[in-house]
């Protein structure tokens, strides 16, 4: 099962490169570990996911407000949030011969030991007791804490004064703007602030394609509630997250809600559910997180900055709101969507590969082709149809490479739900009753149907 899954993942990674979804970062220089670049189709898929998320969680609701905060923030933010301390470190061990670095908790997990929350000495003890070696079979150094934040320097200041960090999560940009949003928008409780943006983590061992990388995008919401309402609001948002995963086309059996046990909770959280996806070759692992963070963040920022973070109700009562945080990584969503969509079947006696992407996520909504590219009347008519659909949908492909069969295979592989072909019947030369109709081929069934050109927009909008 695991091997089958690994090979499925390898096929997906190879398809992503071949068809322009995802390339290794800085590839011509040998790459840069933990970075990936989105190609033309990857950008389209990524943007579609972000647009759909924003539509569902922000535009279709009255209680959500958008935000786009700076990536580089005043460094005090990260002291107050706990990220500069040991709370944002992973335990690191080194191969004593090669110097390669590994996450000690991952090595222990490979031996069936859960190291979550363990002290460094406990990790060292287990490594010694079980004789755990590096993957190359060498001894390991004692474990030490490794902070995951990337550091930089701002302006021309030397020393620690100009030290800044690339944000490791988008959440803190929301907390420090809580008061600004309240003052500008006068939101009624409960309400949320949503943000999509890049985050950076200097992961010790980036791996598994887009699953664990050093530069990634997050879609996060901080949802502010009165303390006594947190449980009911938690349940509502939990359902919204389930709806979102369905909207991504992820099947119920591939999603698991893992209730993080109390002893594994982050110090600020009273309840966290990890939404896990069943990645091929890997099994269930985190796709998104949903934490109840109490009033920890706003309270800490209020104490450190001296700026009140209280919410004032119309009746004059005031309190620091409690916070629910759904947090989604786009790379993991893309991986799950591709794993779910990747399908191999038989068609016309051949094995074919196709991406069964939901139409609202597919890079192209449809592809338009003339049956033959050397017949000017066909090309002219096909360009007319293409221009009309492109005006309406934007993401329409023009494809006149190779024969029609090859075009179908290519569009199948990138998940285009419909292929529209303009043939001699469209021109009405032989069958006048077919004039101004085109064939529309369905990606999943391979079946073709004729439609009037004037009905195409409605058909594709279904
Ligand atoms: P993990 O335990 O897998 O390291 P985490 O619990 O540290 O993840 P959070 O801090 O809860 O992750 O971040 C929220 C979301 O951001 C995760 O659910 C995931 O989708 C995404 N994410 C976090 N770290 C990475 C990473 N290094 N690469 C890609 N996505 C990430």
XYZ file of C-alpha atoms and ligand atoms in Angstrom:
493
model
C 0.000 0.000 0.000
C 2.745 2.376 1.082
C 4.828 1.636 -2.007
C 1.828 2.113 -4.235
C 1.205 5.445 -2.508
C 4.824 6.521 -2.930
C 4.718 5.750 -6.595
C 1.456 7.694 -6.940
C 3.116 10.672 -5.271
C 6.136 10.370 -7.584
C 3.819 10.347 -10.597
C 2.054 13.461 -9.331
C 5.345 15.308 -8.761
C 6.497 14.341 -12.234
C 3.196 15.425 -13.816
C 3.461 18.737 -11.943
C 6.837 19.421 -13.482
C 6.046 18.139 -16.978
C 2.838 20.106 -17.284
C 3.930 23.328 -15.629
C 2.283 23.140 -12.210
C 5.259 23.103 -9.843
C 9.011 23.370 -10.441
C 11.844 22.921 -7.986
C 12.992 26.362 -6.716
C 16.165 27.754 -8.399
C 16.468 24.513 -10.346
C 19.196 25.597 -12.785
C 21.520 26.167 -9.806
C 20.822 22.762 -8.343
C 17.726 23.912 -6.487
C 17.202 25.316 -3.007
C 15.817 22.777 -0.560
C 12.357 23.505 0.747
C 11.429 25.960 -2.008
C 9.183 25.354 -5.005
C 8.064 27.608 -7.849
C 4.574 27.574 -9.302
C 4.458 27.338 -13.089
C 1.625 28.698 -15.262
C -0.875 26.000 -14.271
C 0.241 25.960 -10.630
C -0.408 29.690 -10.336
C -3.866 29.142 -11.775
C -4.667 26.308 -9.325
C -3.208 28.259 -6.420
C -5.201 31.396 -7.309
C -8.383 29.378 -7.742
C -7.972 27.856 -4.274
C -7.350 31.266 -2.727
C -10.280 32.845 -4.571
C -12.688 30.079 -3.551
C -11.498 30.258 0.066
C -11.959 34.041 0.144
C -15.418 33.710 -1.427
C -16.502 31.106 1.123
C -14.972 32.545 4.283
C -15.048 36.286 3.576
C -17.219 37.502 0.693
C -20.237 35.291 1.383
C -20.372 36.312 5.064
C -21.153 39.459 6.991
C -18.927 38.683 9.945
C -15.519 38.519 8.218
C -13.081 41.290 7.373
C -10.026 41.006 5.138
C -6.489 42.084 5.958
C -3.102 42.072 4.255
C -0.371 42.829 6.803
C 3.361 43.264 6.156
C 5.548 40.163 6.169
C 8.271 41.884 8.191
C 6.947 43.065 11.540
C 8.421 44.826 14.542
C 10.579 42.143 16.177
C 8.831 42.655 19.531
C 5.816 40.902 17.990
C 7.720 37.619 17.960
C 9.040 37.971 21.505
C 5.500 38.522 22.727
C 4.014 35.693 20.654
C 6.656 33.322 22.029
C 8.246 32.586 18.656
C 11.748 33.777 19.619
C 11.681 31.457 22.639
C 11.773 27.686 22.850
C 8.097 27.421 21.842
C 8.986 27.714 18.174
C 11.919 25.337 18.100
C 12.256 21.813 16.804
C 14.678 19.306 18.336
C 17.665 18.865 16.041
C 20.219 16.061 15.915
C 23.234 15.760 13.617
C 24.787 12.750 11.919
C 28.224 12.621 13.552
C 29.945 11.608 10.300
C 28.185 13.605 7.580
C 26.896 16.558 9.595
C 23.429 16.080 8.082
C 20.677 17.436 10.295
C 17.475 15.701 11.233
C 14.423 16.400 13.326
C 14.830 14.188 16.363
C 11.054 13.837 16.815
C 10.721 12.599 13.212
C 13.495 10.014 13.714
C 11.761 8.811 16.873
C 8.407 8.711 15.060
C 9.969 6.398 12.451
C 10.624 4.064 15.420
C 7.017 4.345 16.603
C 7.799 6.789 19.441
C 5.811 9.996 19.900
C 8.272 12.683 21.026
C 5.733 15.521 21.176
C 6.445 17.675 24.236
C 9.558 15.682 25.292
C 12.543 17.383 26.921
C 15.876 17.212 25.076
C 17.333 14.929 27.769
C 14.425 12.518 27.344
C 15.038 12.407 23.581
C 18.767 11.754 24.147
C 17.861 9.010 26.608
C 15.621 7.228 24.129
C 18.164 7.552 21.297
C 20.816 5.967 23.539
C 18.522 3.275 24.945
C 17.145 2.151 21.581
C 20.440 2.638 19.754
C 18.766 4.913 17.178
C 21.151 5.904 14.400
C 20.994 8.411 11.535
C 19.429 7.155 8.274
C 23.035 6.554 7.088
C 23.666 4.314 10.125
C 25.950 6.743 12.009
C 25.711 7.926 15.607
C 23.770 11.065 16.402
C 24.782 14.211 18.279
C 22.853 15.181 21.432
C 19.563 16.914 20.590
C 19.404 20.710 20.711
C 16.672 23.266 20.136
C 16.624 24.866 16.686
C 14.526 27.993 16.159
C 12.542 27.964 12.925
C 12.416 31.686 12.238
C 14.475 33.216 9.427
C 16.366 36.272 10.604
C 17.247 39.341 8.624
C 18.367 42.889 9.242
C 16.496 46.051 8.460
C 18.101 49.260 7.194
C 21.739 50.058 7.839
C 21.684 49.405 11.584
C 24.319 47.017 12.839
C 23.929 44.692 15.804
C 20.765 43.361 17.284
C 18.892 46.642 16.908
C 17.998 46.066 13.276
C 17.157 42.384 13.712
C 13.900 41.343 12.086
C 12.264 38.068 11.157
C 10.338 36.777 8.194
C 6.945 35.966 9.685
C 6.502 32.269 10.477
C 2.694 32.626 10.450
C 0.265 35.254 9.217
C -1.723 35.203 12.475
C 0.302 37.816 14.377
C -0.306 40.384 11.629
C -3.993 39.971 12.422
C -3.610 40.301 16.199
C -1.596 43.514 16.023
C -4.281 45.000 13.748
C -7.248 43.912 15.862
C -7.759 47.390 17.322
C -7.347 49.086 13.923
C -10.029 46.894 12.356
C -12.397 47.428 15.292
C -11.934 51.205 15.142
C -12.283 51.362 11.354
C -15.158 48.921 10.835
C -17.083 48.801 14.158
C -17.735 45.071 13.794
C -20.317 43.352 16.004
C -19.233 40.319 18.034
C -18.520 37.646 17.015
C -16.437 38.505 13.958
C -13.339 37.332 12.155
C -10.346 38.805 10.362
C -9.013 36.780 7.434
C -5.678 36.964 5.714
C -3.854 35.124 2.942
C -0.104 35.465 2.663
C 3.376 34.032 2.736
C 4.967 32.541 5.815
C 8.521 31.263 6.298
C 9.916 28.513 8.491
C 13.494 27.317 8.453
C 12.387 23.688 8.629
C 15.232 21.320 9.579
C 14.145 18.696 7.092
C 11.880 20.021 4.329
C 10.314 17.062 2.551
C 7.408 15.464 0.814
C 6.907 17.895 -2.033
C 4.809 20.885 -0.894
C 3.986 19.304 2.464
C 6.908 20.674 4.456
C 8.665 23.602 2.845
C 10.541 26.692 4.025
C 8.442 29.279 2.199
C 4.699 28.724 1.941
C 1.346 30.460 1.883
C -1.260 30.378 4.607
C -4.927 31.285 4.691
C -5.783 32.166 8.269
C -8.714 33.493 10.233
C -8.742 34.852 13.752
C -12.356 34.686 14.902
C -13.090 36.861 17.938
C -15.761 35.745 20.394
C -16.997 36.430 23.897
C -15.443 33.810 26.161
C -18.758 32.177 27.075
C -19.614 31.620 23.392
C -16.397 29.923 22.294
C -17.771 26.387 22.240
C -20.807 27.080 20.070
C -18.769 29.247 17.681
C -16.089 26.540 17.542
C -18.678 24.014 16.389
C -19.997 26.400 13.708
C -16.554 27.093 12.309
C -15.710 23.399 12.429
C -18.664 22.775 10.096
C -17.495 25.591 7.801
C -14.074 23.924 7.582
C -15.779 20.634 6.656
C -17.688 22.463 3.905
C -14.407 23.924 2.643
C -12.774 20.515 2.378
C -15.781 19.207 0.446
C -15.523 22.234 -1.844
C -11.919 21.207 -2.575
C -13.291 17.864 -3.753
C -11.686 15.904 -0.885
C -13.636 12.765 -0.043
C -14.878 12.251 3.518
C -12.955 8.995 3.895
C -9.691 10.827 3.187
C -10.247 13.453 5.893
C -9.827 12.773 9.592
C -10.378 15.168 12.465
C -7.701 14.552 15.059
C -8.472 15.927 18.491
C -5.070 16.988 19.830
C -4.759 15.528 23.370
C -4.424 18.001 26.237
C -0.773 17.180 26.935
C 0.150 17.937 23.293
C -1.673 21.275 23.068
C 0.344 24.447 22.504
C 0.596 26.403 25.775
C -1.948 29.001 24.590
C -4.539 26.539 23.308
C -7.427 24.933 25.182
C -8.596 22.862 22.249
C -7.129 22.051 18.834
C -8.378 19.842 16.047
C -5.968 18.951 13.267
C -7.763 18.297 9.995
C -5.729 15.517 8.462
C -5.622 14.228 4.903
C -4.736 10.692 3.879
C -1.693 11.466 1.679
C -0.666 8.537 -0.564
C 2.385 6.714 0.766
C 2.304 8.761 3.973
C -1.103 8.239 5.530
C -3.047 10.757 7.574
C -1.166 13.966 8.384
C -2.023 17.606 8.993
C -3.777 19.553 6.275
C -5.136 22.402 8.401
C -5.309 23.282 12.085
C -8.157 24.693 14.151
C -7.177 26.053 17.562
C -9.025 27.767 20.377
C -6.318 30.215 21.504
C -8.239 31.767 24.439
C -7.393 35.473 24.950
C -3.686 34.651 25.088
C -2.544 36.658 22.054
C -4.514 39.862 22.517
C -3.780 39.862 26.239
C -0.037 39.406 25.679
C 0.063 42.191 23.077
C -1.924 44.467 25.364
C 0.462 43.891 28.269
C 3.582 44.330 26.142
C 2.474 47.331 24.081
C 0.361 49.097 26.668
C -2.322 49.544 23.989
C -5.754 48.362 25.063
C -7.048 45.403 23.094
C -10.444 45.465 24.738
C -13.658 45.308 22.804
C -16.376 47.679 23.970
C -19.979 46.508 23.634
C -22.750 49.029 22.845
C -23.805 48.810 26.515
C -20.336 49.971 27.584
C -19.128 46.621 28.930
C -15.563 45.795 27.900
C -13.460 42.625 27.626
C -10.589 41.044 25.761
C -12.121 38.724 23.168
C -11.219 35.049 22.952
C -9.995 33.686 19.646
C -10.707 30.720 17.379
C -8.120 30.139 14.670
C -8.681 28.074 11.538
C -5.328 27.910 9.756
C -4.839 26.451 6.285
C -1.627 25.893 4.321
C -2.157 26.311 0.584
C 0.678 23.940 -0.386
C -0.912 21.158 1.618
C -4.309 21.964 0.086
C -2.786 21.796 -3.417
C -1.120 18.470 -2.580
C -4.373 17.015 -1.252
C -6.377 18.305 -4.235
C -3.879 16.802 -6.700
C -3.742 13.467 -4.852
C -7.527 13.302 -4.823
C -7.818 14.256 -8.492
C -5.054 12.050 -9.910
C -6.705 9.151 -11.739
C -5.572 6.440 -14.103
C -8.094 4.526 -16.192
C -8.484 2.869 -19.554
C -9.921 4.700 -22.491
C -10.026 3.444 -26.060
C -7.771 0.521 -25.098
C -5.046 2.830 -23.690
C -4.143 3.731 -20.147
C -4.780 7.381 -19.605
C -3.932 9.714 -16.758
C -6.208 12.543 -15.852
C -6.853 15.032 -13.074
C -10.445 14.875 -11.941
C -10.342 18.425 -10.612
C -13.544 20.210 -9.607
C -14.351 22.714 -12.385
C -13.948 25.696 -10.030
C -10.342 24.669 -9.317
C -9.187 23.494 -12.754
C -6.540 25.787 -14.313
C -8.615 25.898 -17.517
C -12.400 25.739 -17.525
C -12.336 24.484 -21.130
C -10.070 24.122 -24.157
C -11.123 25.192 -27.657
C -9.681 23.722 -30.870
C -10.318 23.671 -34.584
C -10.515 20.056 -35.805
C -7.712 20.820 -38.292
C -5.367 23.721 -37.884
C -4.662 24.110 -41.592
C -8.290 24.881 -42.542
C -8.750 28.656 -42.258
C -12.565 28.519 -41.961
C -12.332 26.107 -39.013
C -9.638 28.193 -37.359
C -11.618 31.388 -37.832
C -14.776 29.920 -36.330
C -12.819 28.343 -33.469
C -11.164 31.716 -32.694
C -14.646 33.274 -32.541
C -15.801 30.676 -29.995
C -12.528 30.979 -28.061
C -12.796 34.793 -27.840
C -16.416 34.628 -26.719
C -15.653 32.099 -23.940
C -12.450 33.818 -22.895
C -14.372 37.068 -22.380
C -16.825 35.238 -20.173
C -14.544 32.880 -18.167
C -10.974 34.109 -18.645
C -9.345 30.723 -18.130
C -9.983 29.133 -21.533
C -7.153 27.366 -23.377
C -6.502 27.469 -27.124
C -5.130 24.108 -28.192
C -4.375 23.224 -31.807
C -1.234 21.117 -31.271
C -1.165 17.602 -32.704
C -4.303 15.650 -33.521
C -7.523 15.856 -31.532
C -6.794 12.630 -29.610
C -3.479 14.046 -28.373
C -5.147 17.286 -27.377
C -7.723 15.391 -25.331
C -4.982 13.452 -23.508
C -3.031 16.634 -22.783
C -6.092 18.474 -21.466
C -7.102 15.401 -19.421
C -3.703 15.402 -17.774
C -4.054 19.008 -16.628
C -7.656 18.540 -15.519
C -9.520 20.633 -18.106
C -13.169 19.586 -17.638
C -14.326 20.187 -21.241
C -12.779 20.180 -24.722
C -14.692 22.026 -27.432
C -13.991 21.165 -31.049
C -15.068 23.161 -34.087
C -15.491 20.778 -37.044
C -16.937 20.863 -40.556
C -20.450 20.359 -39.167
C -20.049 23.631 -37.237
C -19.708 25.398 -40.580
C -22.945 23.745 -41.720
C -21.424 22.580 -45.018
C -22.774 19.051 -44.954
C -25.426 18.936 -42.263
C -27.229 22.280 -42.141
C -28.989 21.202 -38.920
C -25.552 21.152 -37.192
C -24.603 24.667 -38.285
C -23.227 26.676 -35.359
C -22.982 23.667 -33.089
C -19.765 22.270 -31.609
C -18.753 19.055 -29.888
C -18.111 19.218 -26.170
C -16.109 16.328 -24.790
C -16.380 15.505 -21.112
C -13.031 14.864 -19.385
C -14.254 12.157 -17.021
C -16.400 10.039 -19.345
C -14.781 10.893 -22.674
C -18.285 11.290 -24.096
C -19.016 13.908 -26.719
C -22.196 15.877 -27.188
C -23.159 18.579 -29.658
C -24.185 21.952 -28.314
C -25.228 25.183 -29.937
C -22.488 27.805 -29.667
C -25.036 30.176 -28.115
C -25.664 27.657 -25.289
C -21.974 27.097 -24.438
C -21.674 29.739 -21.731
C -24.679 28.320 -19.872
C -23.417 24.763 -20.297
C -19.951 25.588 -18.938
C -21.410 27.595 -16.075
C -23.369 24.596 -14.805
P 3.391 20.596 11.444
O 3.045 19.992 12.788
O 3.045 19.716 10.288
O 4.765 21.171 11.382
P 2.184 22.929 12.451
O 1.242 22.350 13.450
O 3.457 23.523 12.897
O 2.432 21.851 11.291
P 0.672 25.278 12.122
O 1.623 26.124 12.853
O -0.600 24.891 12.784
O 1.401 23.971 11.580
O 0.392 25.974 10.715
C -0.879 25.992 10.123
C -0.867 25.359 8.746
O 0.180 25.891 7.947
C -0.616 23.851 8.770
O -1.811 23.141 8.985
C -0.081 23.627 7.384
O -1.153 23.517 6.440
C 0.686 24.885 7.079
N 2.122 24.690 7.317
C 2.789 24.825 8.471
N 4.100 24.597 8.303
C 4.278 24.304 6.990
C 5.415 23.984 6.183
N 6.631 23.955 6.680
N 5.210 23.744 4.869
C 3.969 23.803 4.336
N 2.868 24.102 5.042
C 3.007 24.363 6.355
